Structures are given as structure tokens and as C-alpha cells.
GROMACS .gro file of C-alpha atoms in nm:
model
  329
    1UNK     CA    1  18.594  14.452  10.778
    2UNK     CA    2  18.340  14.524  11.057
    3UNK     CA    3  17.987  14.453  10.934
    4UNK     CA    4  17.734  14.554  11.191
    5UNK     CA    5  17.791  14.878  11.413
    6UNK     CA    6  17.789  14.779  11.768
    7UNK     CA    7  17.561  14.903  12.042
    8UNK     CA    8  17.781  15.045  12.375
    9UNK     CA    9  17.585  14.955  12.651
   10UNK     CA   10  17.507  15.226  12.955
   11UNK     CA   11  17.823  15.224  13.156
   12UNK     CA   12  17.720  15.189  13.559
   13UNK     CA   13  17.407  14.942  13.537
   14UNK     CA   14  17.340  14.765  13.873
   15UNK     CA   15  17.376  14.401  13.894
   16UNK     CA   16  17.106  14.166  14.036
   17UNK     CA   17  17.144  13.874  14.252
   18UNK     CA   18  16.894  13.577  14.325
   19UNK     CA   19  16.823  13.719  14.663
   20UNK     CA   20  16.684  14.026  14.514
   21UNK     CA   21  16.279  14.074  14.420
   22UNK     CA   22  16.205  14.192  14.083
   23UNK     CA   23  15.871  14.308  13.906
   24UNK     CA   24  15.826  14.346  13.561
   25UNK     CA   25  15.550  14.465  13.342
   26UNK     CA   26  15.522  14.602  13.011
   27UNK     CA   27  15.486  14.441  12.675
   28UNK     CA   28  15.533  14.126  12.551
   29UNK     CA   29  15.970  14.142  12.555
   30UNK     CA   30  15.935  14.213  12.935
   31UNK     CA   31  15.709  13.896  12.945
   32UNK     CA   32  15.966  13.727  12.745
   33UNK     CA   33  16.278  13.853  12.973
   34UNK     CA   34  16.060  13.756  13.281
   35UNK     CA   35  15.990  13.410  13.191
   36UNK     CA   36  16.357  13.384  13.131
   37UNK     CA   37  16.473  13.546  13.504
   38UNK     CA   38  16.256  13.293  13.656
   39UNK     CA   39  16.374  13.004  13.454
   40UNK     CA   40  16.714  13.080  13.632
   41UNK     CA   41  16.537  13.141  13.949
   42UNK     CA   42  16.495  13.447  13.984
   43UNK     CA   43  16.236  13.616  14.260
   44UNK     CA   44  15.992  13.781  13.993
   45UNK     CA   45  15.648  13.870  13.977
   46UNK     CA   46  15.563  13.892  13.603
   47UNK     CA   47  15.319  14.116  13.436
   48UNK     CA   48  15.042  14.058  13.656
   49UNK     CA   49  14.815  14.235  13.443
   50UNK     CA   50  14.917  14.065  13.171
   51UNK     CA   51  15.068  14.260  12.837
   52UNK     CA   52  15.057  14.595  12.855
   53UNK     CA   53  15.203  14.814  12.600
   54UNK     CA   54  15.144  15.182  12.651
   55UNK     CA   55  15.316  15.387  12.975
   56UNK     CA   56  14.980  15.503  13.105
   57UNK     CA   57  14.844  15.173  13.167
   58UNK     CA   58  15.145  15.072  13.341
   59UNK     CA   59  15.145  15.321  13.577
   60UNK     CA   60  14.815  15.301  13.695
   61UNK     CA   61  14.846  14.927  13.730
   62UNK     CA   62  15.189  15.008  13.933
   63UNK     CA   63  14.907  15.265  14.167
   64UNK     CA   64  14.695  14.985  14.202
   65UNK     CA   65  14.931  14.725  14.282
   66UNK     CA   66  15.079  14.977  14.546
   67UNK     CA   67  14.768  15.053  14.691
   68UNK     CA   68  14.617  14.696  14.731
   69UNK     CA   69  14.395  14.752  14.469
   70UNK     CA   70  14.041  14.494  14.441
   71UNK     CA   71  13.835  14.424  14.139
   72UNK     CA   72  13.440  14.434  14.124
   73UNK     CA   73  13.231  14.321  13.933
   74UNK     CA   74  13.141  14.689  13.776
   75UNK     CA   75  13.496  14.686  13.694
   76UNK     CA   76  13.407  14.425  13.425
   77UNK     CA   77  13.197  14.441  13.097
   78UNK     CA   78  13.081  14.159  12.844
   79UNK     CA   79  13.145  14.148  12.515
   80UNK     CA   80  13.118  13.818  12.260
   81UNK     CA   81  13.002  13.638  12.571
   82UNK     CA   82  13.332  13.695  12.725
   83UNK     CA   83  13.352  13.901  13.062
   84UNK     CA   84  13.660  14.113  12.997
   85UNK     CA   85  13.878  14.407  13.219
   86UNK     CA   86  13.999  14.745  13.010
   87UNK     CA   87  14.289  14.728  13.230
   88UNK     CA   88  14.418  14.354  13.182
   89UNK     CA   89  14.510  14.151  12.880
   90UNK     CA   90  14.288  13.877  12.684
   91UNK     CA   91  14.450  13.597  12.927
   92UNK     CA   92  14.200  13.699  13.163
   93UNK     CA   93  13.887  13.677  12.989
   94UNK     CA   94  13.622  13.430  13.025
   95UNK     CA   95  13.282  13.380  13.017
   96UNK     CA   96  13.298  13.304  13.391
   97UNK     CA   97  13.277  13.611  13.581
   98UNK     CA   98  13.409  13.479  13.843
   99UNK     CA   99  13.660  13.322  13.722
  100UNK     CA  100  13.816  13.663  13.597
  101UNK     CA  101  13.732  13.875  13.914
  102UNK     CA  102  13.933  13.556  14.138
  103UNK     CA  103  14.210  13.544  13.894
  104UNK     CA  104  14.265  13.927  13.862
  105UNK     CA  105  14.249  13.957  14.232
  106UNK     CA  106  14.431  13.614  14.321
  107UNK     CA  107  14.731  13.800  14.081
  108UNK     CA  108  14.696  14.175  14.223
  109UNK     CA  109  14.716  13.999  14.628
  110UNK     CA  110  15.052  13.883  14.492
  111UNK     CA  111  15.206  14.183  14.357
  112UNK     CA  112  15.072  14.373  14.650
  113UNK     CA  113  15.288  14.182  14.849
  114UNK     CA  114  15.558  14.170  14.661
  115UNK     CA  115  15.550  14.582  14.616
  116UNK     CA  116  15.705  14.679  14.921
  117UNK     CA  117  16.020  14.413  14.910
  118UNK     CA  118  16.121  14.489  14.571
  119UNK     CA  119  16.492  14.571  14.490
  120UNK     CA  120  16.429  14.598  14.090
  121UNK     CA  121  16.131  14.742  13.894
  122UNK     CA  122  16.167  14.654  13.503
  123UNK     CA  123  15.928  14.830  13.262
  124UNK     CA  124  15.921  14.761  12.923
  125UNK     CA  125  15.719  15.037  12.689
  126UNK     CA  126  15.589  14.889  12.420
  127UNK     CA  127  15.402  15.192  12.208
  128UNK     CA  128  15.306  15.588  12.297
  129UNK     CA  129  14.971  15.538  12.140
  130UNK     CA  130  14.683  15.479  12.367
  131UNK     CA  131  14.312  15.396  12.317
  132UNK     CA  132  14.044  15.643  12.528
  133UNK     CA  133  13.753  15.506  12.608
  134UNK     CA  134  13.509  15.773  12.507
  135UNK     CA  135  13.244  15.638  12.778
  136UNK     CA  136  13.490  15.688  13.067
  137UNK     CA  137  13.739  15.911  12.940
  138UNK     CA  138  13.997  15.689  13.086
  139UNK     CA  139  14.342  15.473  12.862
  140UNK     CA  140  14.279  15.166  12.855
  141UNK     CA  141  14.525  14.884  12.845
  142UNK     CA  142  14.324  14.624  12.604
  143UNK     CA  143  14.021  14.708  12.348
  144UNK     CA  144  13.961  14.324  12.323
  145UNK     CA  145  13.874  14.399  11.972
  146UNK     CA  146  13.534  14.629  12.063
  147UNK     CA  147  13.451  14.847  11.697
  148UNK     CA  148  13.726  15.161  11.715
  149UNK     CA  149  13.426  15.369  11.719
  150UNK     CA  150  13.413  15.319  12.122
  151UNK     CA  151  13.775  15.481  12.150
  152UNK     CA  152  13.991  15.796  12.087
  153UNK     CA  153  14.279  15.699  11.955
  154UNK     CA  154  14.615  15.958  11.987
  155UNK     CA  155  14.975  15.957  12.061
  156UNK     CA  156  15.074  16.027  12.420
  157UNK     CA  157  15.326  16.326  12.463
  158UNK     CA  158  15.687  16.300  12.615
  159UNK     CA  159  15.561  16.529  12.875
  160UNK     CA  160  15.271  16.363  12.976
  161UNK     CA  161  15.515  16.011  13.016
  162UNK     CA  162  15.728  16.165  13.261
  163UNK     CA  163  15.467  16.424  13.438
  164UNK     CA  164  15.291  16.102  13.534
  165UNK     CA  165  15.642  15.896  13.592
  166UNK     CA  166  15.782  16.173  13.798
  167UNK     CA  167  15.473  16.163  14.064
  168UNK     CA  168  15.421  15.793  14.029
  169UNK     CA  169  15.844  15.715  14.124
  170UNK     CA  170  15.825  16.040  14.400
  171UNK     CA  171  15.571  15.836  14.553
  172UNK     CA  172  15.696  15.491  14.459
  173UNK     CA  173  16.055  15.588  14.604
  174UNK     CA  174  15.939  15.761  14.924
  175UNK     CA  175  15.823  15.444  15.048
  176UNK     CA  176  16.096  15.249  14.889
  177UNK     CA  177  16.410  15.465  14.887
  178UNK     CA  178  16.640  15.118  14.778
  179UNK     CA  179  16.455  15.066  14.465
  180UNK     CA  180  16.608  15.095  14.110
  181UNK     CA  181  16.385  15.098  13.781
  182UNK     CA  182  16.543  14.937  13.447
  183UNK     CA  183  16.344  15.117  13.172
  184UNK     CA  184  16.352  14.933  12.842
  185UNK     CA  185  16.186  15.026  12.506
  186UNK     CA  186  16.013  14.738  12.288
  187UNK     CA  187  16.172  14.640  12.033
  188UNK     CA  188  15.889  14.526  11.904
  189UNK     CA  189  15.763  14.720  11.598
  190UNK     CA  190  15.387  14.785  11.583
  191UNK     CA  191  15.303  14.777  11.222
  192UNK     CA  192  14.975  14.827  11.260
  193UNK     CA  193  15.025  15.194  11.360
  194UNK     CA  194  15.228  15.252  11.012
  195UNK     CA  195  15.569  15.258  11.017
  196UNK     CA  196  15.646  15.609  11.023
  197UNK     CA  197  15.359  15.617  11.327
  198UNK     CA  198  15.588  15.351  11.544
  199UNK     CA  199  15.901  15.526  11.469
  200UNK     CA  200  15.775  15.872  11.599
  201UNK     CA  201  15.591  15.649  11.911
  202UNK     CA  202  15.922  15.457  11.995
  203UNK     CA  203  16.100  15.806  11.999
  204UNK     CA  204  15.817  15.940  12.219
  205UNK     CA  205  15.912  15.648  12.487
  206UNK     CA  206  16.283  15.715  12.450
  207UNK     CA  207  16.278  16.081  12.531
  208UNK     CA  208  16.056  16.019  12.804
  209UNK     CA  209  16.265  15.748  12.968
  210UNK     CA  210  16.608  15.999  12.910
  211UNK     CA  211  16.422  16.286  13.102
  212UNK     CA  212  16.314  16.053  13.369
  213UNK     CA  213  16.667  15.932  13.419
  214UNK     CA  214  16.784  16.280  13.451
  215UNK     CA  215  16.490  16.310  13.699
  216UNK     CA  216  16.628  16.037  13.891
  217UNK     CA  217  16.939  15.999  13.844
  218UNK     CA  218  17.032  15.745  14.103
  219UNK     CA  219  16.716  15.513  14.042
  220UNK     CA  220  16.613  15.509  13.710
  221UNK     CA  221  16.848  15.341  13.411
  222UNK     CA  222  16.785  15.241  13.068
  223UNK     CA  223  16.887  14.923  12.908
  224UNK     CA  224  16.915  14.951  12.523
  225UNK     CA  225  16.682  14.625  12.391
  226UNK     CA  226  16.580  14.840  12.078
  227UNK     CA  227  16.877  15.001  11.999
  228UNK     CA  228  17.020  14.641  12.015
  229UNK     CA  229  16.792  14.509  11.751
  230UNK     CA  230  16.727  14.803  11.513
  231UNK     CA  231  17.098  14.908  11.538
  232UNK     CA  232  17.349  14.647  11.584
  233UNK     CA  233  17.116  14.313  11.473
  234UNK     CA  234  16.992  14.537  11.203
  235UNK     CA  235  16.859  14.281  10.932
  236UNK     CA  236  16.549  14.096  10.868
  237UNK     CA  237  16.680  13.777  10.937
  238UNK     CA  238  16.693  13.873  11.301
  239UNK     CA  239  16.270  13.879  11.300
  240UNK     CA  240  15.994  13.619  11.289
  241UNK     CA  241  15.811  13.562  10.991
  242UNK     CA  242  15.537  13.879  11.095
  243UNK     CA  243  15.800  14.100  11.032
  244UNK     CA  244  15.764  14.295  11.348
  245UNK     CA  245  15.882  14.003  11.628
  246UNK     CA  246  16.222  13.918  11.745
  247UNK     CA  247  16.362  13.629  11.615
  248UNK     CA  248  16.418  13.352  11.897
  249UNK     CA  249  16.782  13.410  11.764
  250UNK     CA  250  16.771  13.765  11.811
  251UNK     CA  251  16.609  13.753  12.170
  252UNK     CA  252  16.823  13.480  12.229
  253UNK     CA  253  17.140  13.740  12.207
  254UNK     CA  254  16.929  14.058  12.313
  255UNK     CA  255  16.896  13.844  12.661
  256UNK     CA  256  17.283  13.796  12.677
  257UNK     CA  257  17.394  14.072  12.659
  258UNK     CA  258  17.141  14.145  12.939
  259UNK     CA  259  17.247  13.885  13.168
  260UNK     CA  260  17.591  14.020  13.133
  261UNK     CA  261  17.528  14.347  13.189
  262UNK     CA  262  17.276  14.334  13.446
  263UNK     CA  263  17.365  13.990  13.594
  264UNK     CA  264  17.631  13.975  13.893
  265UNK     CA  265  17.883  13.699  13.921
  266UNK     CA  266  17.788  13.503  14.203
  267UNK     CA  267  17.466  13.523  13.996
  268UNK     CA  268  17.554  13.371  13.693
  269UNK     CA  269  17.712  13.093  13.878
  270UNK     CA  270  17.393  12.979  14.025
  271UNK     CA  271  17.236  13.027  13.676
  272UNK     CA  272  17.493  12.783  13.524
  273UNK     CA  273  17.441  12.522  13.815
  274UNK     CA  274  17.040  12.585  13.779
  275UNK     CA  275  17.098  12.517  13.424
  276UNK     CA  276  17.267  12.212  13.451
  277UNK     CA  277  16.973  12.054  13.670
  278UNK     CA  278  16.779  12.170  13.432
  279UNK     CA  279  16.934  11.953  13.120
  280UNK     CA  280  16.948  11.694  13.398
  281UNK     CA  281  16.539  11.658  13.422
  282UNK     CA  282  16.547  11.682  13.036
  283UNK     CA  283  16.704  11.370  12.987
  284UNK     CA  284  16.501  11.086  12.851
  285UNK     CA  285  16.605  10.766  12.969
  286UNK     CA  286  16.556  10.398  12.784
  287UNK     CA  287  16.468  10.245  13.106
  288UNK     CA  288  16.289  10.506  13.305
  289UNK     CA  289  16.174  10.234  13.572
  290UNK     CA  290  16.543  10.097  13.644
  291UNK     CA  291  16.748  10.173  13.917
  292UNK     CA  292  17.012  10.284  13.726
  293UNK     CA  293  16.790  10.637  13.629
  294UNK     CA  294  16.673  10.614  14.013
  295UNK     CA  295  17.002  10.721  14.078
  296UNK     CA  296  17.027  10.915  13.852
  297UNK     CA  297  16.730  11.103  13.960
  298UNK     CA  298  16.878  11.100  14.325
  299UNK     CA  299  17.222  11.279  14.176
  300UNK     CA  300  16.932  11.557  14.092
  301UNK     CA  301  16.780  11.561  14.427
  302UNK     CA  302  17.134  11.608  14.611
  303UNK     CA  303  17.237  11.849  14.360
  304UNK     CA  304  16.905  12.041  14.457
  305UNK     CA  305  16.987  12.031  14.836
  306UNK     CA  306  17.299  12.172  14.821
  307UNK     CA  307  17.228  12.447  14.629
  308UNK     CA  308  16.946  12.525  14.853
  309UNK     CA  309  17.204  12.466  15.142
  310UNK     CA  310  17.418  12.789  14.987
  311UNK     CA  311  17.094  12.963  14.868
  312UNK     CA  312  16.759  12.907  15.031
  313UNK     CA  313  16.529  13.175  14.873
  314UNK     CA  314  16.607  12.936  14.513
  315UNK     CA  315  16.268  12.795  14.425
  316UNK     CA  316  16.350  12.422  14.290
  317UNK     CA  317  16.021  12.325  14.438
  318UNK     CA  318  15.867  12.227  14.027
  319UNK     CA  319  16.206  12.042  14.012
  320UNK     CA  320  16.148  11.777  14.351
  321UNK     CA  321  15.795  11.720  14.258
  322UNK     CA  322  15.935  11.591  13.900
  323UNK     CA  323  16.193  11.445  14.052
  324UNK     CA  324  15.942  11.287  14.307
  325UNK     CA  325  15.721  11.200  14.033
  326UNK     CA  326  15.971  10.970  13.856
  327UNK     CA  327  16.081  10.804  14.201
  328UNK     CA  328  15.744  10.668  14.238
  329UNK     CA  329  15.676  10.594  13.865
   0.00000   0.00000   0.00000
């Protein structure tokens, strides 16, 4: 008896390698998948604008990063005696001004030079509603809580999605002709909205993203997160307690069948050697001052220097300094 209905996944999907620069912004599951590609060392810049949920506010972070983009101080405003941006999440807010302008800039100098090496460009849409300011007219990406009455809220069309995709990836690709995009939808459900409100959002995002592959047929895919959850997972059991959030369980398979999709072989060798250093470092020894873990420690070191021998782009620099750490100790 076959209990769940399973999810085909698209057939042709490229397959990354560790020498190969990714970017990914989007919502919180691309922050989630991120944090994951670089725990196997993967070359990723992650969301430098933080979370960002609608379409709109991706691509104009996308035009910024491309362009080298700076932030001012008129780019900011205060509010509970925190100095926030519209266009970047809460994790840059302070009540040091400064403080946000260097770390919004310190983060955009990054991705700009990242931009123009990138292989892979993974964009997660979280929701096709979007907040207006009504004093600039313009979507922003984070209300940081300011009284509704400052915004118009409405529901982007499928339309306006790929009218704005299809000049932003002309552009993007024109300078870039090797790059591929991996659209994903959230599936995240925004409760808030109202259910029926999220369903008729996430089917905005989904029609956009299947014209947009038609568009560009040889650079754009789609990798089915949502359709994974809703569909196949398909039972509360598979979401945190809110409801509305994955399950660790239920990212935990959403992300394998990524890796195997999207992953290539040589790849997910170095993942499973990466992996095994990792446990390595996670051991907790009874005698952490005896030679015995000293060698033990050095095992991790050579290990480390010969994968770097056969790959030197792998970042295991976090890795020596722990392991130098607990030399010295």
C-alpha cells in the first residue's frame, strides 16, 4: 500500500561542484539551504541582505549588488531607537548608525565581488504580497513592525514577477552568459496572510517562475521544495510547533533530495570526507591535554591538508584554528 504520493523531481537539473560560486537570497529556507552548502564547503554568499521574502525586493537587491551599490545615511530611518534599512532584515538594526551603514556595506562589497564569478544564482520566493511604503512609493523588504498605516499592502501579479525577472536576467545574463538560476518556492506558509491569501500568493510565485523558465529556457530551473512538503511530506507532523515551519525532520529530507539532485558526484565525495572531519572536531575527549588527543588532533590536521592538496578553493580555515586552538591548550 503506498501512503504518500511522491514528488518527480525536474528531469535535467545541473549539478554543482565545490569549485563553483553560488549566491542565494530569498526567505528564510534559502537561508536554511545556504547555511547547509557552506557547512559542506561550498563557495556561497548568503542572503546578504538578510531574509527577504517577496520577488521585488530580491531583485532590486540583485541590481544593487550588480551595480556596486553603497548605503548612506539617508538610506536609513529610526524607529524605537533603532536605526533600521527598508531594504534589509532586522539583523541589521541597531541603535548605532554606524554600525548598520559598515555592516550593510561591509556585506554588499562582498556580493559585489562575488557577482561577476558566479556559476549558480538560487532564489527562494517566500510570499507575492508586498508592503508599499506610501511616503516613497517604493516595496519594501522589512516594515520592522512600523503601524500598517505607513504601507499599502497588495498582492503582486504574475506579470509584474516576470516583467521585472525578464529585464533583471537579460541584463544579469548579458554580462554573465554561464550563469544558471535555481528558482525555489517557500515552503513556508505565511499564516498571517490567511490561508486562502498564501495559497493564491504561493501560486502567484509558481506561475511566475514557470513563465520565466520558458523565458529562459537554458538558465532558469525550478527545484520543487514546496511541492515536496505540501505534496509528498503532506502531514502536520512534518512542521514545527507554529504550524507554518518545516520540521528539522522535514528540511532534513527536503535538503536530500536536493543534494542528490543538484549535487554532482565528485561533490558528494568531498561532502562525506568534509563530514567526517567534521564529527572528528566534535569529539569530546576525557583527557583533552594528553598526547594521545594531540594526535588525534594531528590525524585532523593531515586529513585537512590533503584534501586541500586535491581541492584548494575548500575553506577548512575555522577547522585549523580549532584544531590550533586545542594544540596549544
Amino acid at each position: 500500500m503506498n501512503l504518500r504520493t511522491p514528488v518527480e523531481l525536474p528531469a535535467g537539473l545541473f549539478r554543482m561542484k565545490h569549485a563553483d560560486h553560488l549566491m542565494l537570497l530569498g526567505s528564510c529556507f534559502a537561508a536554511e539551504m545556504g547555511e547547509r552548502l557552506l557547512n559542506i564547503k561550498f563557495r556561497c554568499n548568503v542572503n546578504p541582505y538578510g531574509v527577504i521574502y517577496n520577488p521585488l525586493s530580491i531583485s532590486v537587491a540583485l541590481r544593487e549588488i550588480e551595480a556596486g551599490k553603497s548605503y548612506g545615511t539617508e538610506e536609513l530611518f529610526l524607529f524605537r531607537e533603532l536605526w533600521h534599512s527598508p531594504m534589509h532584515h532586522g539583523e541589521f538594526s541597531s541603535s548605532d548608525k554606524e554600525k548598520v551603514l559598515e555592516n550593510i556595506n561591509t556585506r554588499l562589497r562582498e556580493a559585489h565581488a562575488a557577482f561577476s564569478q558566479l556559476d549558480y544564482l538560487l532564489l527562494t520566493f517566500g510570499t507575492a504580497w508586498v508592503y508599499e511604503s506610501k511616503e516613497s512609493g517604493r516595496v519594501v523588504s522589512n516594515c520592522h513592525k512600523q503601524p500598517e498605516a505607513k504601507f499599502t499592502r497588495r498582492k503582486l501579479s504574475v506579470d509584474e514577477i516576470v516583467f521585472d525577472y525578464r529585464n533583471l536576467l537579460s541584463d544579469v545574463l548579458l554580462r554573465n552568459p554561464k550563469l544558471k538560476v535555481l528558482f525555489t518556492v517557500s515552503p513556508i506558509r505565511h499564516v498571517r496572510d490567511g490561508l486562502h491569501a498564501n495559497n493564491l500568493s504561493k501560486a502567484t510565485l509558481l506561475l511566475a517562475v514557470e513563465q520565466l523558465q520558458t523565458l529562459f529556457p537554458e538558465h532558469a530551473f525550478y527545484f520543487p521544495a514546496y511541492e515536496l512538503l505540501l505534496d509528498e511530506l503532506r502531514d502536520y507532523r512534518f512542521y514545527a510547533d507554529d504550524m507554518a515551519h518545516p520540521s528539522k525532520l522535514a528540511v532534513d529530507y527536503v535538503w536530500e533530495r536536493f543534494v542528490h539532485s543538484c549535487i554532482s558526484a565528485d561533490a558528494l565525495r568531498i561532502m562525506e570526507e568534509s563530514e567526517n572531519i567534521r564529527k572528528m572536531l566534535s569529539h569530546k575527549p576525557f583527557y583533552p591535554a594528553s598526547e594521545e588527543y594531540k594526535r588525534f588532533l594531528g590525524q585532523i590536521v593531515l586529513k585537512i591538508d590533503q584534501l586541500n592538496g586535491k581541492y584548494p578553493y575548500l575553506d577548512f580555515q575555522k577547522e585549523r584554528e580549532i584544531c590550533r586552538i586545542r594544540l596549544k591548550a
